[in-house]
mmCIF file of C-alpha atoms in Angstrom:
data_model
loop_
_atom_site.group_PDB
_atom_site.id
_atom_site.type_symbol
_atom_site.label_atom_id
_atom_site.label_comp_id
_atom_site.label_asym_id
_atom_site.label_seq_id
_atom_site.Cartn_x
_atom_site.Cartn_y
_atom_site.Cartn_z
ATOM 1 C CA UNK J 29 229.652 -71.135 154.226
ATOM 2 C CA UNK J 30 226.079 -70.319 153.908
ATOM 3 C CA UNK J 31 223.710 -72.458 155.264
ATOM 4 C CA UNK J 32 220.883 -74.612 153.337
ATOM 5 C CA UNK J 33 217.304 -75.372 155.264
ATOM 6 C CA UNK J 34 216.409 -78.693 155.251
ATOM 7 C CA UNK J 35 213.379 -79.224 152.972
ATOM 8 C CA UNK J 36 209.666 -80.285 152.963
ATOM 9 C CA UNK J 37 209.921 -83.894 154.022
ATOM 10 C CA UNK J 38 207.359 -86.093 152.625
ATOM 11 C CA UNK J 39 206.747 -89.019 155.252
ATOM 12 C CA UNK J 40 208.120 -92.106 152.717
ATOM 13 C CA UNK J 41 211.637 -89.989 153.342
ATOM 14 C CA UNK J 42 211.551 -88.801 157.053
ATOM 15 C CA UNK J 43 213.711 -90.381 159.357
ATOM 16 C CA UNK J 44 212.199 -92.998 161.933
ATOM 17 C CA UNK J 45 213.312 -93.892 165.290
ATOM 18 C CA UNK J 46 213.028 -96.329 168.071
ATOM 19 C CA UNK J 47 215.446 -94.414 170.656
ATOM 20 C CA UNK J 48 213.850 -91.283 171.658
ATOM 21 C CA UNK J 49 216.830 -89.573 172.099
ATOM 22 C CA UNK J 50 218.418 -90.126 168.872
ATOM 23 C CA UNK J 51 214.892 -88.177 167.480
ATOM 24 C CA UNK J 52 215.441 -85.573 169.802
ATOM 25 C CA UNK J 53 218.661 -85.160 168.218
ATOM 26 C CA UNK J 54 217.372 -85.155 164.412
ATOM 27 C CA UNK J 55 214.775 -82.599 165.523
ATOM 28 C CA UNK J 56 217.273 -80.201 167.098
ATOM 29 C CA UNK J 57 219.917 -80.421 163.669
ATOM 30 C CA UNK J 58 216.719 -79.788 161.580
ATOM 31 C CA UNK J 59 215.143 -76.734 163.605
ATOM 32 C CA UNK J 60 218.822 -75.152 164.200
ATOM 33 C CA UNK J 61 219.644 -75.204 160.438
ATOM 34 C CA UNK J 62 216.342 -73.861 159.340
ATOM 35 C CA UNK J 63 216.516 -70.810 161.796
ATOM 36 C CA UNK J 64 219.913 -70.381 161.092
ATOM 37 C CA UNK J 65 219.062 -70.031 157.872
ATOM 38 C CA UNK J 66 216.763 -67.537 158.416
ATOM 39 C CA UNK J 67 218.850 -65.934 160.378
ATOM 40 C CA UNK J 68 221.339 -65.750 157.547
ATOM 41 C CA UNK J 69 219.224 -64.196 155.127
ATOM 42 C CA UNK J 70 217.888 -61.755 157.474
ATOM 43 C CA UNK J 71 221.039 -60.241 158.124
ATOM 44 C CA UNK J 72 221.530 -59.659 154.151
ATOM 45 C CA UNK J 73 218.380 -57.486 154.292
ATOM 46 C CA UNK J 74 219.557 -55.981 157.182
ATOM 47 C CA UNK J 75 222.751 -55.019 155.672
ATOM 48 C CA UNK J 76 221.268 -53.471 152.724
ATOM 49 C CA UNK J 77 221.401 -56.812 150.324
ATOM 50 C CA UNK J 78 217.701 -58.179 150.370
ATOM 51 C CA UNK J 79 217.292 -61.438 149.027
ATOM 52 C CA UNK J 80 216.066 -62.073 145.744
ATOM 53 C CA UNK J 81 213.759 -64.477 146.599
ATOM 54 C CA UNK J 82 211.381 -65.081 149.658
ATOM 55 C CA UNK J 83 213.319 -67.003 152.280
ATOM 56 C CA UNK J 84 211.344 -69.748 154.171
ATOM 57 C CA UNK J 85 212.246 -72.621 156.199
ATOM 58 C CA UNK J 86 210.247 -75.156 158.367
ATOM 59 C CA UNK J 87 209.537 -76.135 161.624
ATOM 60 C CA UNK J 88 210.122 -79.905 161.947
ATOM 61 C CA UNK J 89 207.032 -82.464 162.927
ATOM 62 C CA UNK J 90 206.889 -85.831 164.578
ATOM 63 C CA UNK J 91 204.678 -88.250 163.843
ATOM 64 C CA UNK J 92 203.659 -92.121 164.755
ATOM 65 C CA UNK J 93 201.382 -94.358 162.914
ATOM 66 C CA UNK J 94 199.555 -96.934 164.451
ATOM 67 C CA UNK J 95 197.270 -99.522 162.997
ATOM 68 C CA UNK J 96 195.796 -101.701 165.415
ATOM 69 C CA UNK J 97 194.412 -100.594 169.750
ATOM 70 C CA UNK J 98 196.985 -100.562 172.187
ATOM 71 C CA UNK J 99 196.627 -101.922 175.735
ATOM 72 C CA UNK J 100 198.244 -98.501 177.583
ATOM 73 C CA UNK J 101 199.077 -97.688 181.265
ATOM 74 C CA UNK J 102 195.579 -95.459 181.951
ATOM 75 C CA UNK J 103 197.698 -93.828 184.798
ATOM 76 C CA UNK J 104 199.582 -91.568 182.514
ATOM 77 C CA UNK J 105 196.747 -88.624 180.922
ATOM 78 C CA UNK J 106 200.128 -88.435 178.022
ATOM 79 C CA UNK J 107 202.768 -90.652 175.459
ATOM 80 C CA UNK J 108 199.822 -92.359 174.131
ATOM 81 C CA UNK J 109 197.332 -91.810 170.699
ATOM 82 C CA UNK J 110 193.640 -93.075 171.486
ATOM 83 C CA UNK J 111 193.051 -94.987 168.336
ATOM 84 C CA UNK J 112 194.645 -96.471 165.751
ATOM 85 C CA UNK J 113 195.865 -94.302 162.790
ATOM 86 C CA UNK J 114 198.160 -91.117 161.914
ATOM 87 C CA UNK J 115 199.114 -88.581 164.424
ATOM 88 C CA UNK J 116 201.531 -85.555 164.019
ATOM 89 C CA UNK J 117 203.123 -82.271 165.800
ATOM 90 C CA UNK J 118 205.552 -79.738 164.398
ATOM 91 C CA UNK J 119 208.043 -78.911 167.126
ATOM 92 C CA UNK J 120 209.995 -75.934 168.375
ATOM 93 C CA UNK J 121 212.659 -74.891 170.619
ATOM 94 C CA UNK J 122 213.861 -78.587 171.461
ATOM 95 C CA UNK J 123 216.537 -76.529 173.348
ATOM 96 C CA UNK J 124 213.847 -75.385 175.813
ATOM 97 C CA UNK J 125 211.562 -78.765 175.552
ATOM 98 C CA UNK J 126 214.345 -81.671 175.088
ATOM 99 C CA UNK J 127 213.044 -83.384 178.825
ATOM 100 C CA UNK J 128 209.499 -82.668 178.104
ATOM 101 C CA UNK J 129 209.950 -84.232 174.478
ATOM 102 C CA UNK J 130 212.331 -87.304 175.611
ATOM 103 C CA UNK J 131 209.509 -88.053 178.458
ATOM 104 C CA UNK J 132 206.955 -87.943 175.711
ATOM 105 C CA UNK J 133 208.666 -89.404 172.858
ATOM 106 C CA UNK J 134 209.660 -92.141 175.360
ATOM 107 C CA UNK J 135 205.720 -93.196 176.325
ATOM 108 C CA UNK J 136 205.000 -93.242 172.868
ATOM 109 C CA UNK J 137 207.811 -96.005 171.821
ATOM 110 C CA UNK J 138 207.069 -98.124 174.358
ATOM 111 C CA UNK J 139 202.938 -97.751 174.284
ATOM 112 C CA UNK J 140 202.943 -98.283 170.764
ATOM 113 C CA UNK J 141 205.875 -100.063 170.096
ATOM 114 C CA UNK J 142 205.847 -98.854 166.520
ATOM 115 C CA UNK J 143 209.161 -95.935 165.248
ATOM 116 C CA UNK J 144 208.425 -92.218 165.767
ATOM 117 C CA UNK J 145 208.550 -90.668 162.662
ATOM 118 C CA UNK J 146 210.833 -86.768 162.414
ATOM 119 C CA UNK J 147 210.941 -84.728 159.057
ATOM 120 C CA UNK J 148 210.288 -81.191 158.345
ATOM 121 C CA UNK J 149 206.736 -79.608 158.355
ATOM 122 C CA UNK J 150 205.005 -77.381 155.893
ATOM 123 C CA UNK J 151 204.438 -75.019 158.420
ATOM 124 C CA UNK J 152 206.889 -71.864 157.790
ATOM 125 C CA UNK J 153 209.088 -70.488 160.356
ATOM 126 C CA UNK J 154 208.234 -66.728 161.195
ATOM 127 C CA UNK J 155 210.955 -64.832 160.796
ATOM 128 C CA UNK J 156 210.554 -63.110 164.720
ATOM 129 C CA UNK J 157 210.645 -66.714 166.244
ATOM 130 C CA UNK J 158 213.885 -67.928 164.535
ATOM 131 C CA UNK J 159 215.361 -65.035 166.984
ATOM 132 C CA UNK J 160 215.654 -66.402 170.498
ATOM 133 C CA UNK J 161 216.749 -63.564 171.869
ATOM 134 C CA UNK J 162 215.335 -60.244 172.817
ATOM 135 C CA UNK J 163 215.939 -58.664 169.210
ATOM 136 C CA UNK J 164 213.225 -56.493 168.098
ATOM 137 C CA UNK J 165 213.264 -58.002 164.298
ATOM 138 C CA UNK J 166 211.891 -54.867 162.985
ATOM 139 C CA UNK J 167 214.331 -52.306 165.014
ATOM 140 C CA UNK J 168 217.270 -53.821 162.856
ATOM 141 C CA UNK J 169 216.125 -52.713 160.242
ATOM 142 C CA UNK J 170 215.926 -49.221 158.088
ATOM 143 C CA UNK J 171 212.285 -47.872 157.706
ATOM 144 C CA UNK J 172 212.439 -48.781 153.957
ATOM 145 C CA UNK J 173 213.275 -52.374 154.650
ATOM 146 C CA UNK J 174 210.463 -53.180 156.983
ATOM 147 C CA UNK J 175 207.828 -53.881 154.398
ATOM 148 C CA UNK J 176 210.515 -55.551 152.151
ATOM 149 C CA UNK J 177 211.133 -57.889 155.428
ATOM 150 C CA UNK J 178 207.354 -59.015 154.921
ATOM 151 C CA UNK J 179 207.769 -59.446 151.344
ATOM 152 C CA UNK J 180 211.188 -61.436 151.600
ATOM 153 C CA UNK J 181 209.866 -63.526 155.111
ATOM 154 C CA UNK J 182 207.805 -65.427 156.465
ATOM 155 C CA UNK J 183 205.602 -63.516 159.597
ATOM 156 C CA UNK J 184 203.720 -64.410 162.502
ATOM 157 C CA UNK J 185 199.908 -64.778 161.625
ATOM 158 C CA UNK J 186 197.437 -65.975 164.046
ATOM 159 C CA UNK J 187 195.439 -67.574 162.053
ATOM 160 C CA UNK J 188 198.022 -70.324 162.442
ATOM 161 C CA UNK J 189 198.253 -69.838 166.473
ATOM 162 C CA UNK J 190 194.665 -70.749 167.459
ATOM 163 C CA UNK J 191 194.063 -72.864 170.600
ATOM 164 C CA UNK J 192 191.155 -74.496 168.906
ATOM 165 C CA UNK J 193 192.949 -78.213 169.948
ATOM 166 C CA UNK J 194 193.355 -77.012 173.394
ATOM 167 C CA UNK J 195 189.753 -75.488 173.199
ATOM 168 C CA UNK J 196 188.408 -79.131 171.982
ATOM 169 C CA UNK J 197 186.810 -77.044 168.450
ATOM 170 C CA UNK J 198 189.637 -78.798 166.238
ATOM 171 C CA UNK J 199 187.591 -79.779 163.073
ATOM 172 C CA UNK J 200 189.886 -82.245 161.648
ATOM 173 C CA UNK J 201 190.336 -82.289 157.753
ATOM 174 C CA UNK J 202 189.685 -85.970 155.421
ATOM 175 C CA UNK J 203 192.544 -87.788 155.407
ATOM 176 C CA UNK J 204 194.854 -85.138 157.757
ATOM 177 C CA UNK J 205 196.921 -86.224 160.289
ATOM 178 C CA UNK J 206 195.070 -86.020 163.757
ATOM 179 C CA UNK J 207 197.102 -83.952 166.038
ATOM 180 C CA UNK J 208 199.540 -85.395 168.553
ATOM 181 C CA UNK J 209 200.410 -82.219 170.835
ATOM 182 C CA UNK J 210 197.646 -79.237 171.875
ATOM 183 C CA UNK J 211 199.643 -76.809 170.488
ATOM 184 C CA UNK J 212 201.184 -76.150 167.198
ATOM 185 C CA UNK J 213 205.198 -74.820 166.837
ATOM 186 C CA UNK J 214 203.832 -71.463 166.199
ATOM 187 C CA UNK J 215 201.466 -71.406 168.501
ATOM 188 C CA UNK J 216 204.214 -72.891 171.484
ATOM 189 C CA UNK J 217 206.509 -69.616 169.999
ATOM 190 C CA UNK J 218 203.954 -66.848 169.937
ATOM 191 C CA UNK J 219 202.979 -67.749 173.798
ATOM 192 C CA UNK J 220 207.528 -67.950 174.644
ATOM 193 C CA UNK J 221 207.419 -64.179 173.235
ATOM 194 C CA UNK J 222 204.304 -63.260 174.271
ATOM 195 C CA UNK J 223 205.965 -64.486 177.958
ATOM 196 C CA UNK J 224 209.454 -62.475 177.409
ATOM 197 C CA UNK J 225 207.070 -59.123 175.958
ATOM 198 C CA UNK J 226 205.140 -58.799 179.620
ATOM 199 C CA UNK J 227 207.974 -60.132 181.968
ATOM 200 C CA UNK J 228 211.346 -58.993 179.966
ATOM 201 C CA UNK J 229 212.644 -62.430 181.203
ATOM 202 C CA UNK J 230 213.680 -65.395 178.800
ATOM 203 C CA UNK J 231 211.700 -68.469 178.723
ATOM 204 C CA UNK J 232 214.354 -70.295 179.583
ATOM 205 C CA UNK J 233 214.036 -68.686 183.288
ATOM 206 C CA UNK J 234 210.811 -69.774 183.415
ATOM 207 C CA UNK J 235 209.907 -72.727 186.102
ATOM 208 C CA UNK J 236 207.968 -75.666 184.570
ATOM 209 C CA UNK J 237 204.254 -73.901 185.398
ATOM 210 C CA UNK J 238 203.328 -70.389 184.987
ATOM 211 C CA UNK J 239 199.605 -68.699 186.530
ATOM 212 C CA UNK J 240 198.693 -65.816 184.397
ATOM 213 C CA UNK J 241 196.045 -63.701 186.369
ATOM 214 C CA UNK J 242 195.165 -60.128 186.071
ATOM 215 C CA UNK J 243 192.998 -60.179 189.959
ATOM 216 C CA UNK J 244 195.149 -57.614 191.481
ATOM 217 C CA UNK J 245 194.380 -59.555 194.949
ATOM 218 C CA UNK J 246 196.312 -62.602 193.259
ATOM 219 C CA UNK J 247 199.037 -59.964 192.496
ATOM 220 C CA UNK J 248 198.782 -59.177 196.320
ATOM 221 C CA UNK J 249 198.596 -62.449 197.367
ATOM 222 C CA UNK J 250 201.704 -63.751 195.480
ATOM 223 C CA UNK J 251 203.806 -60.701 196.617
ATOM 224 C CA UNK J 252 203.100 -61.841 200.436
ATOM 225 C CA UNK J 253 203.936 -65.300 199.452
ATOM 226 C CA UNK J 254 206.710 -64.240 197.986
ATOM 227 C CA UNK J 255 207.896 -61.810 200.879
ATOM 228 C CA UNK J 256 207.347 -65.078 203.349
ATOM 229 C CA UNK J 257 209.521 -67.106 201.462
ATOM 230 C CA UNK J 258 212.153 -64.709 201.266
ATOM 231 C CA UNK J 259 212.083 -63.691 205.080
ATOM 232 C CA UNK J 260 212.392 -67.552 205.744
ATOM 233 C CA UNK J 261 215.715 -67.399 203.436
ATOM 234 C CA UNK J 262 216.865 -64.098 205.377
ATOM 235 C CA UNK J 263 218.790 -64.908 208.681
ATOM 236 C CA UNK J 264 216.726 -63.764 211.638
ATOM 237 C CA UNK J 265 217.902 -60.185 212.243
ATOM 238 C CA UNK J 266 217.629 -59.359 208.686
ATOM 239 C CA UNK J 267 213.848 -61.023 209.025
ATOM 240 C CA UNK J 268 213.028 -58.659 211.848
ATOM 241 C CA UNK J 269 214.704 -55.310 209.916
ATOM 242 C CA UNK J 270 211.736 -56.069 207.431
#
């Protein structure tokens, strides 16, 4: 049966939530259909039946609303908004992020005491990030289909992958949502491939922090850290052979 992506939600008919898990779970069933959709459709173009019409699908968002200053636990620098009014994120991979997103969904129900808000974004998929693994979108497909791929999909552009939250140069827009996360779905998905392009390892391998560096005396440095920790594994003849 082939699958239908969720639609545009306009915030009057999102879903809201007071358990943070039971968003968790709305966000997952919403950002598995859409990329299996995408998915779907690919494969007709890579089988030789393009689709007729562009295929796009959405990354879902969450959002809260609050209206009046909330007394928070300063301890925590997250699971809070500073001021009152409308915040948003559009969300990816909630395989990869469910803890992170249940820790933060979590602080924001009980700071604000007001239902987290989950619906689908206007912000389109890429076709190369509904792929989790390491397909190379393009190398399944014949030379003639490549530019029909951009015509039929939805590709990465980085105009929409900026760090300019992170970077503190946001300019926000009239009447916008202010943003809830530093980093946008696409943004969070062009970094996971970006990490799998230079390491050839899955994100999901990944430990919670990662130090990018190119100081070849870091390099150095983190090989004999490495090599320490390793000969303190080893039993001690082994230890002494290196």
């Amino acid at each position: 049966m082939p699958f239908k992506p969720f639609p545009t939600t306009a915030p009057k008919d999102a879903k809201k939530f007071t358990d943070a898990r039971a968003a968790i779970a709305h966000v997952r069933e919403l950002y598995e259909t859409n990329t299996a959709f995408l998915r779907e459709r690919f494969q007709l173009l890579a089988s030789g039946r393009p689709p007729l019409v562009h295929s796009s699908a959405c990354y879902p968002y969450v959002a809260i609303t609050t209206t009046r200053p909330t007394k928070i636990d300063t301890r925590l620098s997250f699971g809070f908004v500073p001021e009152p009014g409308r915040y948003s994120s559009t969300l990816t991979r909630p395989d990869l992020f469910e803890h992170y997103y249940l820790e933060q969904f979590a602080q924001l129900l009980k700071n604000h005491q007001v239902p987290l808000e989950v619906g689908v974004s206007a912000v389109p998929i890429p076709i190369h990030f509904a792929y989790h693994d390491d397909m190379h979108v393009e190398g399944g497909l014949a030379p003639e289909n490549v530019e029909l791929m951009r015509e039929n999909f939805d590709v990465p552009k980085l105009a929409v992958t900026d760090d300019s939250i992170a970077n503190c140069t946001f300019q926000p827009v009239a009447g916008a949502d202010a943003p809830l996360a530093l980093f946008t779905a696409p943004r969070t998905d062009y970094s996971l491939h970006r990490l799998r392009h230079y390491t050839g390892t899955d994100p999901r391998y990944f430990q919670n922090f990662v130090i990018f560096t190119n100081y070849q005396f870091y390099v150095d440095e983190f090989v004999r850290m490495g090599l320490e920790l390793m000969d303190k594994a080893l039993d001690p003849e082994e230890a002494a052979r290196r």
